[in-house]
Short mmCIF file of C-alpha atoms and ligand atoms in Angstrom, two decimals:
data_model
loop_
_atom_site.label_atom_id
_atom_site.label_comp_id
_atom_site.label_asym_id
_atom_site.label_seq_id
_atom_site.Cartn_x
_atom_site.Cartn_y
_atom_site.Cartn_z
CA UNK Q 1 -19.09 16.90 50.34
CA UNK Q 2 -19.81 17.71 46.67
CA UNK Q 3 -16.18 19.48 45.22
CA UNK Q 4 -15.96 20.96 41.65
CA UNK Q 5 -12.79 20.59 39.52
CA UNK Q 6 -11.58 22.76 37.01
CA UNK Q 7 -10.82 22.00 33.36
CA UNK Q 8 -10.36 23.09 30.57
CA UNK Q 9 -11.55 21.18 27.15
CA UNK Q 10 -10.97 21.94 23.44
CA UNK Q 11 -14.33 22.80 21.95
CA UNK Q 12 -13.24 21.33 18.54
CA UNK Q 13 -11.41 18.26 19.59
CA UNK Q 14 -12.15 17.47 22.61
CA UNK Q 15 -8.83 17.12 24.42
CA UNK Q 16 -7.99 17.97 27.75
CA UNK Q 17 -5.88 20.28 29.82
CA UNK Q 18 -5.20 21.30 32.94
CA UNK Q 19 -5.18 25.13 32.88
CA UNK Q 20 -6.18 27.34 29.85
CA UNK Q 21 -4.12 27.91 26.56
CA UNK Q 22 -4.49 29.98 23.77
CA UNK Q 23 -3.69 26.99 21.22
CA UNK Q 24 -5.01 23.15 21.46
CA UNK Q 25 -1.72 21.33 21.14
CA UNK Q 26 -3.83 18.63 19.98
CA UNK Q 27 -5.61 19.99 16.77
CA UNK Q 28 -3.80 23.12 16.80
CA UNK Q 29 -6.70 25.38 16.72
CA UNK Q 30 -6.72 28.77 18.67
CA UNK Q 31 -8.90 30.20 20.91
CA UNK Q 32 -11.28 26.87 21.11
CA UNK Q 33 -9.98 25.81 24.89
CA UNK Q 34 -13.17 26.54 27.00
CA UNK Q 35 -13.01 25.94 31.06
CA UNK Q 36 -15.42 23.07 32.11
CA UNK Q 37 -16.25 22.53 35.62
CA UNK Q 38 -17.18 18.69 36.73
CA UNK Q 39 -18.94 18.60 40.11
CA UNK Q 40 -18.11 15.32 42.30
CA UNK Q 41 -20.37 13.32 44.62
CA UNK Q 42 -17.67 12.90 47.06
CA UNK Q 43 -16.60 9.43 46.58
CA UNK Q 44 -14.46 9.91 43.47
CA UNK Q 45 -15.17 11.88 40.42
CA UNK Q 46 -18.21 10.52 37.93
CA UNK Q 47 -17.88 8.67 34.70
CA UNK Q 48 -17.47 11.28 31.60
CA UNK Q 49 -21.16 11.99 31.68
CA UNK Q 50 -21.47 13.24 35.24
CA UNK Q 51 -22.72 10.12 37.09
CA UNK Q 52 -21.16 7.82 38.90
CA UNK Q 53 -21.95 4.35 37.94
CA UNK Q 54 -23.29 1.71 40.13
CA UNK Q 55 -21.23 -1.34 41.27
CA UNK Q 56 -24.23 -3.19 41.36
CA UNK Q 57 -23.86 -6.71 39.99
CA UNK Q 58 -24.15 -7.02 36.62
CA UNK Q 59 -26.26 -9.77 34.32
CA UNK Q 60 -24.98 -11.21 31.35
CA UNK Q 61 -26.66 -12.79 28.40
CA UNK Q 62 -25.26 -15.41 25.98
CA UNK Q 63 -25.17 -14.50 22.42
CA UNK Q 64 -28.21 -16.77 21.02
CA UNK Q 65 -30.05 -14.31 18.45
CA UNK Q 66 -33.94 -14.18 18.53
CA UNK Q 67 -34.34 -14.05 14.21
CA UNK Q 68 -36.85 -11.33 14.87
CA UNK Q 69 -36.50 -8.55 11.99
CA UNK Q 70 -35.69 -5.14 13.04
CA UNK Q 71 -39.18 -3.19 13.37
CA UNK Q 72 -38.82 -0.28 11.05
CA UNK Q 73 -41.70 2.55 10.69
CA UNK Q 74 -41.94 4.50 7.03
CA UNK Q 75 -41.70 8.07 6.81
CA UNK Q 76 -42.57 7.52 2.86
CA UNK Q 77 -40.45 10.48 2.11
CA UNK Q 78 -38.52 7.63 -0.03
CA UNK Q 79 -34.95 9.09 0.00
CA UNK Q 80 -35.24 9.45 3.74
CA UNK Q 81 -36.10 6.30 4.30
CA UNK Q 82 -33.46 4.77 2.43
CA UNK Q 83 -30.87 6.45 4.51
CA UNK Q 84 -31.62 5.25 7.43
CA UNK Q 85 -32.09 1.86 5.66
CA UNK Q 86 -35.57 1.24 4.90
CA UNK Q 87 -36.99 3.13 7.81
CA UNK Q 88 -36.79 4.57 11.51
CA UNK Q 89 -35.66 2.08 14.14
CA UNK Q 90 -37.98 2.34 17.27
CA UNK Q 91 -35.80 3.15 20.34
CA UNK Q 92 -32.36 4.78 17.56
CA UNK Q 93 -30.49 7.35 17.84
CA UNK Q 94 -29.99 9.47 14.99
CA UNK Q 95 -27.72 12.63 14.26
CA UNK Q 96 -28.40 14.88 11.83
CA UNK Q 97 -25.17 17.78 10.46
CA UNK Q 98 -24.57 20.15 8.44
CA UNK Q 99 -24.12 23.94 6.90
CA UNK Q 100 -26.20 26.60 8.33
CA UNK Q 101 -29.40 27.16 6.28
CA UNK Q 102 -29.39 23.98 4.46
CA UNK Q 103 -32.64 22.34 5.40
CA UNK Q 104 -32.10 20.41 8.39
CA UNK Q 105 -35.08 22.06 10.53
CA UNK Q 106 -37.24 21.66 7.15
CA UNK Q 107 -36.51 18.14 7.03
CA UNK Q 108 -36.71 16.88 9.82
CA UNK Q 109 -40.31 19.25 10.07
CA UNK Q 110 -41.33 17.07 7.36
CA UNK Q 111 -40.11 13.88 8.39
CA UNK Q 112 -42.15 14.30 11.95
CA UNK Q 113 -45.37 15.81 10.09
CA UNK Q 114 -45.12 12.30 7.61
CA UNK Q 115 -44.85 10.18 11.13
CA UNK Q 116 -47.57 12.19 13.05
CA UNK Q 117 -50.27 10.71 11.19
CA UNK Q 118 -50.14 7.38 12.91
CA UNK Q 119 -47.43 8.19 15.81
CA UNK Q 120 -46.77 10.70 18.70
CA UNK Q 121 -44.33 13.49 17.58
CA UNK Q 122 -42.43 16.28 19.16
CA UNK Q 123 -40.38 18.75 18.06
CA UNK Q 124 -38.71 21.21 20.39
CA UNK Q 125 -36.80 23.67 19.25
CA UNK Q 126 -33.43 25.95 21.04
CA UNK Q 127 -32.95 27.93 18.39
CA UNK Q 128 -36.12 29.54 16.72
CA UNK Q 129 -39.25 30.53 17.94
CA UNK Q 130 -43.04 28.86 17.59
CA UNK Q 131 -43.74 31.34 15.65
CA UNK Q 132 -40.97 31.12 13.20
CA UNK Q 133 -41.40 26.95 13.31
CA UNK Q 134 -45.00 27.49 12.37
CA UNK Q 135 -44.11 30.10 9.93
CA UNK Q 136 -41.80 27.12 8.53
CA UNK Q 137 -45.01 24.21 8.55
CA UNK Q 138 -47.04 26.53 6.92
CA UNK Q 139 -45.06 26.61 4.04
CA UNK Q 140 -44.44 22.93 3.85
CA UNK Q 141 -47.74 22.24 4.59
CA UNK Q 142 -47.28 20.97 7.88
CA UNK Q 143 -49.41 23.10 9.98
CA UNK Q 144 -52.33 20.48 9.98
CA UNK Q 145 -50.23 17.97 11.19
CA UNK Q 146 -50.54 16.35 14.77
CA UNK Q 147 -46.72 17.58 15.75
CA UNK Q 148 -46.50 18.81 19.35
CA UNK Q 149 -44.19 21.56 19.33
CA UNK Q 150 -42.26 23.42 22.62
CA UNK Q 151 -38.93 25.84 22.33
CA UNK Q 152 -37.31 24.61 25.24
CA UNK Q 153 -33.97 24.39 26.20
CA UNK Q 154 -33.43 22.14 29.55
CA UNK Q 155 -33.24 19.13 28.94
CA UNK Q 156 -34.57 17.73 32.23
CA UNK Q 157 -37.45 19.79 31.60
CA UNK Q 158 -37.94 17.99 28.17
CA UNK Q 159 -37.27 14.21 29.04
CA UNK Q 160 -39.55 15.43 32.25
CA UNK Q 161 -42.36 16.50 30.13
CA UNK Q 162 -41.89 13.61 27.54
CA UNK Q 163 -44.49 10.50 27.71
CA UNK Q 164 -45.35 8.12 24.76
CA UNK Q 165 -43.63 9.65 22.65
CA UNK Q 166 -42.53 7.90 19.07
CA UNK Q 167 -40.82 10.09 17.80
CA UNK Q 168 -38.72 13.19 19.10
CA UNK Q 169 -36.73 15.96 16.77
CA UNK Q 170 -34.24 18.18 19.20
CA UNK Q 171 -33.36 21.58 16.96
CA UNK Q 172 -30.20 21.45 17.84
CA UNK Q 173 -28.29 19.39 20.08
CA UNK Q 174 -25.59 22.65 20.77
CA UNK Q 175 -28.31 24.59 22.46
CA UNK Q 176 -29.86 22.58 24.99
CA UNK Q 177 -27.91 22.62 28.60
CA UNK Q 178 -28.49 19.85 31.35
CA UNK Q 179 -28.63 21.27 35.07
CA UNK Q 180 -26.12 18.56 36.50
CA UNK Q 181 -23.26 20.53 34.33
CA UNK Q 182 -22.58 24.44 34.74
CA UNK Q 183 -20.39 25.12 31.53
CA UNK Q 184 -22.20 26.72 28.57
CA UNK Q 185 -24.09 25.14 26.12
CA UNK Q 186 -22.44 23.91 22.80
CA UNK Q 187 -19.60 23.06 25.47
CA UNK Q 188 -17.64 19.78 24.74
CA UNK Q 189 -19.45 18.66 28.54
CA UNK Q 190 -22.90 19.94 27.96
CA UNK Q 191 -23.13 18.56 24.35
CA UNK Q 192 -21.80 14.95 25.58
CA UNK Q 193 -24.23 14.56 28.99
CA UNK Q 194 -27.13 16.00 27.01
CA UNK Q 195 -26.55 13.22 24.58
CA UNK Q 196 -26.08 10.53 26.83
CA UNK Q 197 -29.06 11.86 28.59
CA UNK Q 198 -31.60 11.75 25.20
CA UNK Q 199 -29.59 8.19 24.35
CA UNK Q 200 -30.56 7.11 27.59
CA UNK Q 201 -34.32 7.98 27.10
CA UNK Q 202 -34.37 6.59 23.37
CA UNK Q 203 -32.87 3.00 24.46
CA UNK Q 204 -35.67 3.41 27.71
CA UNK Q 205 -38.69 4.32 25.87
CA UNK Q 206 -38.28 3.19 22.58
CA UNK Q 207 -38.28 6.47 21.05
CA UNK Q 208 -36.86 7.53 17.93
CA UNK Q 209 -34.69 10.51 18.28
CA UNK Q 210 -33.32 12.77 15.70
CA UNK Q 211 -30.62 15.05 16.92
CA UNK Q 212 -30.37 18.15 14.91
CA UNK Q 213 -26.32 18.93 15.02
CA UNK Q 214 -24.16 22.25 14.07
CA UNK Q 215 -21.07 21.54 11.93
CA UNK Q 216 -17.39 23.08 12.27
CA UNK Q 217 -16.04 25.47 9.41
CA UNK Q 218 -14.10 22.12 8.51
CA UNK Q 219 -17.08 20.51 8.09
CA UNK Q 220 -17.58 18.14 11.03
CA UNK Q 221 -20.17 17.61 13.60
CA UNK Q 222 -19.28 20.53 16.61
CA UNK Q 223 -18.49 18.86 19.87
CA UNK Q 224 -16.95 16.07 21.11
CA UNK Q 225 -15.82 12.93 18.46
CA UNK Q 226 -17.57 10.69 21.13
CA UNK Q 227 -21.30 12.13 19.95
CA UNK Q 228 -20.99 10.47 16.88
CA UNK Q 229 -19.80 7.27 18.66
CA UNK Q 230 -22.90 7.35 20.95
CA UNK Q 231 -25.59 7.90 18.53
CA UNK Q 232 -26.83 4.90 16.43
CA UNK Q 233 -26.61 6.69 12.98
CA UNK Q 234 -25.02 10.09 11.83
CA UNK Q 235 -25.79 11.91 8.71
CA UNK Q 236 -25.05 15.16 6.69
CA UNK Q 237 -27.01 16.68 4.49
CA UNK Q 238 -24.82 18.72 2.08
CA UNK Q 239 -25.50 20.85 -0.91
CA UNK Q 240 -24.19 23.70 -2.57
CA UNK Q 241 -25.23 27.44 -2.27
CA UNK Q 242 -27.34 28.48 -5.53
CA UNK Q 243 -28.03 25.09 -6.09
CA UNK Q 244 -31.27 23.26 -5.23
CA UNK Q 245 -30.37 20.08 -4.75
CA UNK Q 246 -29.61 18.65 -0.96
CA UNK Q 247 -27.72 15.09 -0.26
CA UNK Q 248 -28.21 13.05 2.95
CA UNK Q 249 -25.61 10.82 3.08
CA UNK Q 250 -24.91 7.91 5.86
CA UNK Q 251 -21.54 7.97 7.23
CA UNK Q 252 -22.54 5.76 10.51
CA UNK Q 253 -25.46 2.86 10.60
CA UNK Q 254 -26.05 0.73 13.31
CA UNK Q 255 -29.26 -0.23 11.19
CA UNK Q 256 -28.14 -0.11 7.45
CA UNK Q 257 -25.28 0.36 5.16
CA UNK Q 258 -23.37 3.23 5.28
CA UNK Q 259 -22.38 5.81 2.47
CA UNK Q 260 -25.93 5.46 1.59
CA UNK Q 261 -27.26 8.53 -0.37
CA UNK Q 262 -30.49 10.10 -0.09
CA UNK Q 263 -31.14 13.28 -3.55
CA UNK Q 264 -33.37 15.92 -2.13
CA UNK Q 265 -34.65 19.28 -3.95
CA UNK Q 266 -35.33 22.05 -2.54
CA UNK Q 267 -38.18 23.94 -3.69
CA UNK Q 268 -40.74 26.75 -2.32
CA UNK Q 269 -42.58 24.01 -0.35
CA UNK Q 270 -40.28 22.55 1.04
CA UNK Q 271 -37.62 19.24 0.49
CA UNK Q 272 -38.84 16.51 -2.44
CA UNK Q 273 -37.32 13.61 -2.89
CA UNK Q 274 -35.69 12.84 -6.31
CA UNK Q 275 -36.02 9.34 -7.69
CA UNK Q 276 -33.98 8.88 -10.13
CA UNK Q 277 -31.06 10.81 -9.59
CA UNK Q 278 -28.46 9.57 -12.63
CA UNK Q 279 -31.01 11.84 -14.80
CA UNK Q 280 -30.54 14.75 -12.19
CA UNK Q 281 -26.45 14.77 -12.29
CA UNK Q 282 -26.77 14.08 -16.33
CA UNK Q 283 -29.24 17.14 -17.16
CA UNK Q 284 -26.60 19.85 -18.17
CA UNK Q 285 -24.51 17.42 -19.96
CA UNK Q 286 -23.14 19.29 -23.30
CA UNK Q 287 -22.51 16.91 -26.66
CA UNK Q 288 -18.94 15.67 -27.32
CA UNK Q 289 -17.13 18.03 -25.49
CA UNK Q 290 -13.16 17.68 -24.85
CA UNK Q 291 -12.82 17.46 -20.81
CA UNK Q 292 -15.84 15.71 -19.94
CA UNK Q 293 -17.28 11.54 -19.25
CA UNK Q 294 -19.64 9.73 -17.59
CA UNK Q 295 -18.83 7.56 -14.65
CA UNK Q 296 -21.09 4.78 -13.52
CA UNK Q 297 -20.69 4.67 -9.66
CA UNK Q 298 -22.24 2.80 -6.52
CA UNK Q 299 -23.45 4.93 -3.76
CA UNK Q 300 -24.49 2.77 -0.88
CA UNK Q 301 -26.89 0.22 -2.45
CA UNK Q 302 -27.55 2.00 -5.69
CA UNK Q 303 -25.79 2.73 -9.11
CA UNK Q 304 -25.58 6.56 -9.94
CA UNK Q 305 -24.17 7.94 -12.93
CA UNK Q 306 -22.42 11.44 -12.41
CA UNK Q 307 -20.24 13.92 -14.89
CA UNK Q 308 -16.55 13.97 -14.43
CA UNK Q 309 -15.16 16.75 -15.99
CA UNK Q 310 -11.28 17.89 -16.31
CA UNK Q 311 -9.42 21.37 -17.40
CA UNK Q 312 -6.08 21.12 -18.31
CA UNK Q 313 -4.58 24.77 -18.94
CA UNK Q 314 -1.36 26.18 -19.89
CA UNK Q 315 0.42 27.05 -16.14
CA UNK Q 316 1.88 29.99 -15.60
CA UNK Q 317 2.81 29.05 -12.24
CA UNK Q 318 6.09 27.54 -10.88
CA UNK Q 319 3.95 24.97 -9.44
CA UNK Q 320 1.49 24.00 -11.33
CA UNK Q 321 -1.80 24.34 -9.95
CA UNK Q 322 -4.28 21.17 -8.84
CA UNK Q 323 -7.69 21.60 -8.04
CA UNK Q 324 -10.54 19.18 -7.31
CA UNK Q 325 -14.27 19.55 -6.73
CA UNK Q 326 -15.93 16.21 -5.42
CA UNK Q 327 -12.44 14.10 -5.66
CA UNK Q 328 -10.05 13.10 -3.92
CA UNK Q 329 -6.74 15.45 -4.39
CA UNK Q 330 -4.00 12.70 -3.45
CA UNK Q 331 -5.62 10.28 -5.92
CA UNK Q 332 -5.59 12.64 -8.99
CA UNK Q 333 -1.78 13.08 -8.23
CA UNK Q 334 -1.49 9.53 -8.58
CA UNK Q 335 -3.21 9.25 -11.75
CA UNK Q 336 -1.58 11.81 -13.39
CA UNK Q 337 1.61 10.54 -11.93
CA UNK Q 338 0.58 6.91 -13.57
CA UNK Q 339 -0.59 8.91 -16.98
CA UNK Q 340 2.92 10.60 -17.53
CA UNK Q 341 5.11 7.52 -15.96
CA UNK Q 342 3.01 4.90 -18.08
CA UNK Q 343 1.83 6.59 -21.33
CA UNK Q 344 4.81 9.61 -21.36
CA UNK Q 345 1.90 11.98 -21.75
CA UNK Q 346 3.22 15.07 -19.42
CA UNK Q 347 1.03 17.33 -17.49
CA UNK Q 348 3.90 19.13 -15.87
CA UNK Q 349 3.47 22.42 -17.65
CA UNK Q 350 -0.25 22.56 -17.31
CA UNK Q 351 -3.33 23.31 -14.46
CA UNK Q 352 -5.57 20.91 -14.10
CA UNK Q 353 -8.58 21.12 -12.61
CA UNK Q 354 -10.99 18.00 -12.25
CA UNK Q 355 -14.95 18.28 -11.02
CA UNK Q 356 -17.87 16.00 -10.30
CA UNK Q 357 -20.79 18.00 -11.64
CA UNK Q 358 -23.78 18.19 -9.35
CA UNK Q 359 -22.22 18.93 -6.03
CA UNK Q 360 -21.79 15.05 -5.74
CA UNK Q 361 -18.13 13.45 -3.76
CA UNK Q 362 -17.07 10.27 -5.23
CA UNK Q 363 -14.68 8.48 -2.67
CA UNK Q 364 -14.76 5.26 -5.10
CA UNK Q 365 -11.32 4.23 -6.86
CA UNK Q 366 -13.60 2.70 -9.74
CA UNK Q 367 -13.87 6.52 -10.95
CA UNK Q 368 -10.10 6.39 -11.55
CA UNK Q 369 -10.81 5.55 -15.17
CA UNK Q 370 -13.33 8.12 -15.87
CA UNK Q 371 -11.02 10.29 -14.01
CA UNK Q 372 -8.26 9.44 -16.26
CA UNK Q 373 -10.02 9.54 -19.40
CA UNK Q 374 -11.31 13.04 -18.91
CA UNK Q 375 -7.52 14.02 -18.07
CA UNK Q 376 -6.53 12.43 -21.39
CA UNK Q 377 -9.24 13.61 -22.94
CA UNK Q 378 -8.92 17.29 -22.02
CA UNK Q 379 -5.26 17.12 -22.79
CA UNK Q 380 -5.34 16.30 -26.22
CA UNK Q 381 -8.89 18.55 -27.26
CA UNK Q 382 -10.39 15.12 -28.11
CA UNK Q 383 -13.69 14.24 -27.10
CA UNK Q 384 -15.12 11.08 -25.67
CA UNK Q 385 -18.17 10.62 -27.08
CA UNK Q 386 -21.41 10.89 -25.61
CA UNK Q 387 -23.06 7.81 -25.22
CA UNK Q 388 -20.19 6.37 -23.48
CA UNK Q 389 -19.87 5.41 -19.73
CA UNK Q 390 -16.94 4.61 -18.02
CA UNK Q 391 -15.83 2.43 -14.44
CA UNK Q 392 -12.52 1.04 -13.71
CA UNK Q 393 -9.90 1.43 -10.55
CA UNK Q 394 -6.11 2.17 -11.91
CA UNK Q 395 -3.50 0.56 -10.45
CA UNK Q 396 0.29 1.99 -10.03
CA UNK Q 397 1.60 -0.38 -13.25
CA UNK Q 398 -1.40 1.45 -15.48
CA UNK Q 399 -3.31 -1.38 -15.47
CA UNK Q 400 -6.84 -1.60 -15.53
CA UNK Q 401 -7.97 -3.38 -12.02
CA UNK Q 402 -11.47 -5.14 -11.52
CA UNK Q 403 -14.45 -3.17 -9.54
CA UNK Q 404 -17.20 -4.83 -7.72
CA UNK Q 405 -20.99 -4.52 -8.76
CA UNK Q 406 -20.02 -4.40 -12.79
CA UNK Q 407 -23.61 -5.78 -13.24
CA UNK Q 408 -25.24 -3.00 -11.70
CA UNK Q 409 -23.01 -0.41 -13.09
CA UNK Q 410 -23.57 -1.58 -16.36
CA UNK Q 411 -27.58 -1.86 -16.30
CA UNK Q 412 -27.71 1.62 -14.85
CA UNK Q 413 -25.62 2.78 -18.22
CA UNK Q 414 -28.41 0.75 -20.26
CA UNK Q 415 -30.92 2.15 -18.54
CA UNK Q 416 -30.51 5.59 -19.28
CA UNK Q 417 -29.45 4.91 -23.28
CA UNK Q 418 -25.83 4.67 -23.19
CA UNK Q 419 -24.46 2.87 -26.34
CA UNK Q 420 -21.19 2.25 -25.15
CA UNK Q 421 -19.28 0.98 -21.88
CA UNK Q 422 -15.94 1.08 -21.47
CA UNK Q 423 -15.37 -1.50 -18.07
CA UNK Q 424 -12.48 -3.32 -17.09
CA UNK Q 425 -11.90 -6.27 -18.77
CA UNK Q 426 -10.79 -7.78 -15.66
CA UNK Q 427 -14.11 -8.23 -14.46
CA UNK Q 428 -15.03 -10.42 -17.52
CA UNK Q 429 -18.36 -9.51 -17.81
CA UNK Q 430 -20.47 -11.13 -20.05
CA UNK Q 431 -21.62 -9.55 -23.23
CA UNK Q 432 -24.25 -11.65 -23.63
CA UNK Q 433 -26.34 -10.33 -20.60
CA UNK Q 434 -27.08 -6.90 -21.56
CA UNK Q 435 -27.87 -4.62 -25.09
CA UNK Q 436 -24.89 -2.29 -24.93
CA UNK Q 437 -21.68 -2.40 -26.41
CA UNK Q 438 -18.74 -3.49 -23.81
CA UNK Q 439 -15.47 -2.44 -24.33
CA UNK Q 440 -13.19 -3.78 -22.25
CA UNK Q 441 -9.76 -2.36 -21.15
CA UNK Q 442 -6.45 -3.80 -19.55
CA UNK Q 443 -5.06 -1.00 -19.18
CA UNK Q 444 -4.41 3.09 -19.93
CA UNK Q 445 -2.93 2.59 -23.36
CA UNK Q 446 -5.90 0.97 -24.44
CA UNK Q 447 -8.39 3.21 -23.23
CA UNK Q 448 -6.01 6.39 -25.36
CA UNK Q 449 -6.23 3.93 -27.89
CA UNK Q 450 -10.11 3.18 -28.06
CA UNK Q 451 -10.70 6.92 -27.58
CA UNK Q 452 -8.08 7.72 -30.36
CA UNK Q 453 -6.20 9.92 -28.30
CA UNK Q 454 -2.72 9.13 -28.92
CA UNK Q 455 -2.34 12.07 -31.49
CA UNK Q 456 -1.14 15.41 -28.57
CA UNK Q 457 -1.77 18.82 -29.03
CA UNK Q 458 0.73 20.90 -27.89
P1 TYD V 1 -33.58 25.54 7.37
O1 TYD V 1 -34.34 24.27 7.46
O2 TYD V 1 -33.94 26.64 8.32
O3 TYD V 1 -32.01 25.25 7.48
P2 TYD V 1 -31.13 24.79 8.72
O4 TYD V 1 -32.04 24.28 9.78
O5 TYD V 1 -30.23 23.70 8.15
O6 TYD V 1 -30.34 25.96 9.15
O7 TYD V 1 -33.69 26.02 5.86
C1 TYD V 1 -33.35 27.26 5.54
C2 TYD V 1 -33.28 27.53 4.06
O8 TYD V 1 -34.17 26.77 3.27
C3 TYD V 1 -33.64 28.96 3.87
O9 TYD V 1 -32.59 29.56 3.14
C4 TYD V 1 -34.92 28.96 3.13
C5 TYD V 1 -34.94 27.63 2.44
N1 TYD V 1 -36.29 27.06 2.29
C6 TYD V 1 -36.80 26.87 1.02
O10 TYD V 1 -36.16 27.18 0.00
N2 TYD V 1 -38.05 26.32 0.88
C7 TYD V 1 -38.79 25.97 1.95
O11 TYD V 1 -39.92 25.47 1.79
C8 TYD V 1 -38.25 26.18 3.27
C9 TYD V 1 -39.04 25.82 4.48
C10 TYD V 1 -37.00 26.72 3.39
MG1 MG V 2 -32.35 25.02 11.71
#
């Protein structure tokens, strides 16, 4: 006889409990623990998604690898495609966060009106109405397309109705409910067996899915950690408010590299994809201003050049205040640590505040140098000057440690009419193989020295 248990999960972490609390001892978030009932077949209690599994025998295969290339199908919105790494894998998975009202329905409208012209798409939506979705096409230009559209949210009914179908958008993943669970939907239980059901139907049919996913205040996907581990790819697509520029970045790729960045603009049509996006994060740039540098970066498989740019103010704090935008906090302590250890150059007195212009996040420790260079530079009123890029990692000692991909960095500096490059020296890199000048540095006191910074202003 079929028996129901109770529990009770966190909605933001996923942990368990066995009767309700106000506070997840786990993540230590309040009022997040939501009661979850799992119904049981009788002969034990199912797997986490609600079924038991068979015992059936199983078959197993030995690890010989047909050379067959991946089959990949081109939305030729170009950005898109490179995130997902050179196209949409017949039969993936992939899951799509971020902030309210940043364009994930209008992408992923576009991305399934580009594949309806010579595939089977459907969209179905939990959150808006036909009306509203059509309202949307219209004004991307969409509303000619061969997209089959349904607001829906069962998904028993969907996978039901669902037959050669390529390609399949769900708008959003927290809204649809399965009938085998009875919590609410968004609900740690729902979210999970409503994935593994669409996964299941993806691998089956060879399907592409797109899973449309809400995000936490802290940023994450909303419901369980295992989503993200079940899917084949996950992506955000982040952006600033006021500004018009969207990124799609990879964190997770079963089919391509990850941190891969895709450089979308919105406009009054809809999302356009921008192709050369050092020129986009290099527009504003002001001439030889104190504070600010360029630093030539990888992201995924291509070079992008971005603005660093560093405030260092008088403090009138007892602690002196730190504040990043696009950087990682613990690693601009440790530069400025290294900068007043190493070169006796103190910060202690002052704010700083350090920013990657162009809503971009650089996670790579070859922006150290640029880092440091705009902290140096800020701190003694001394511009760097304008036609020079910068790319190095710092290590502990101040020295100036090798980065990987100099080659590419350095073309990408050419390419847009830098004069100058200051690289590690490190990475030897010939001078011979390109037309710009290469300065190379062992360590900080040589970069304060090529920069003539050594003189402080008080
Ligand atoms: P939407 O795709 O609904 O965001 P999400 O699904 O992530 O919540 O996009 C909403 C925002 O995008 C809204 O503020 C209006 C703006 N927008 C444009 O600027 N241009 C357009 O062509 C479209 C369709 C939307
Ligand atoms: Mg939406």
């Amino acid at each position: 006889m079929a028996k129901s248990e109770k529990l009770f999960y966190c909605n933001e972490c996923g942990a368990r409990y066995p009767k309700w609390l106000g506070r997840c001892e786990d993540c230590g978030q309040w009022n997040t623990i939501v009661e979850d009932i799992r119904v049981s077949n009788g002969s034990g209690f199912g797997s986490i998604y609600g079924a038991k599994t068979p015992t059936n025998e199983i078959e197993f295969s030995d690890l010989s690898y047909s050379n067959e290339k991946v089959e990949r199908i081109l939305s030729n919105i170009t950005e898109f495609d490179r995130v997902l790494g050179g196209g949409a894998v017949p039969g993936s998975v992939v899951l799509i966060g971020g902030d309210p009202g940043i364009g994930k329905s209008t992408l992923l409208l576009q991305v399934l009106s580009a594949f309806s012209q010579d595939h089977n798409c459907v969209y179905i939506s939990g959150e808006e109405s036909s009306e509203q979705i059509c309202l949307r096409a219209a004004r991307i230009g969409a509303n000619n397309s061969n997209v089959k559209l349904a607001c829906e949210t069962n998904v028993d009914a969907i996978i039901n109705s669902l037959s050669k179908v390529d390609f399949l958008v769900i708008d959003s993943i927290q809204t649809l409910q399965s009938s085998t669970v009875e919590s609410i939907p968004g609900t740690v239980t729902q979210v999970r067996t409503v994935a593994y059901e669409l996964i299941n139907f993806a691998k089956t049919t060879g399907t592409t899915v797109f899973l449309i996913g809400h995000v936490t205040k802290e940023g994450a996907i909303a419901g369980p950690k295992v989503l993200e581990h079940m899917v084949d790819t996950v992506l955000y697509f982040e952006g600033e408010r006021g500004n018009s520029y969207r990124i799609l970045r990879a964190v997770k790729n079963r089919y391509g590299p990850c941190d891969e960045l895709g450089i979308f603009e919105m406009h009054g049509h809809g999302l356009f994809s921008v192709s050369n996006p050092s020129v986009l994060f290099l527009t504003q740039r002001n001439n030889d201003i104190a504070g600010a540098t360029v630093f030539s970066g990888i992201e995924g498989t291509r070079p992008i050049l971005a603005e660093i740019q560093a405030l260092v103010s008088k403090s009138y704090f007892i602690a002196p205040r730190r504040t990043v935008v696009g950087w990682d906090l613990n690693r601009l302590f440790t530069i400025l640590a290294v900068i007043e250890t190493k070169c006796k150059i103190s910060f202690a007195d002052r704010d700083v505040y350090l920013n990657v212009a162009g809503g971009l996040k650089i996670s790579e420790p070859a922006g150290d140098l640029a880092v440091a260079a705009c902290l140096l530079s800020a701190r003694s009123v001394n511009p760097i000057p304008n036609d020079t890029c910068i790319f190095g990692e710092i290590g502990l000692t101040g020295e100036v440690r090798s980065v990987s991909r100099c080659s590419e960095r350095v073309k990408e500096a050419e390419k847009l009419g830098f004069k100058n490059v200051i690289l590690p020296a490190s990475n030897k890199f010939p001078k011979e193989s390109c037309n710009i000048n290469l300065m190379p540095v062992q360590n900080l006191f040589d970069i304060i020295e090529i920069l003539g910074m050594s003189k402080r202003h008080e």
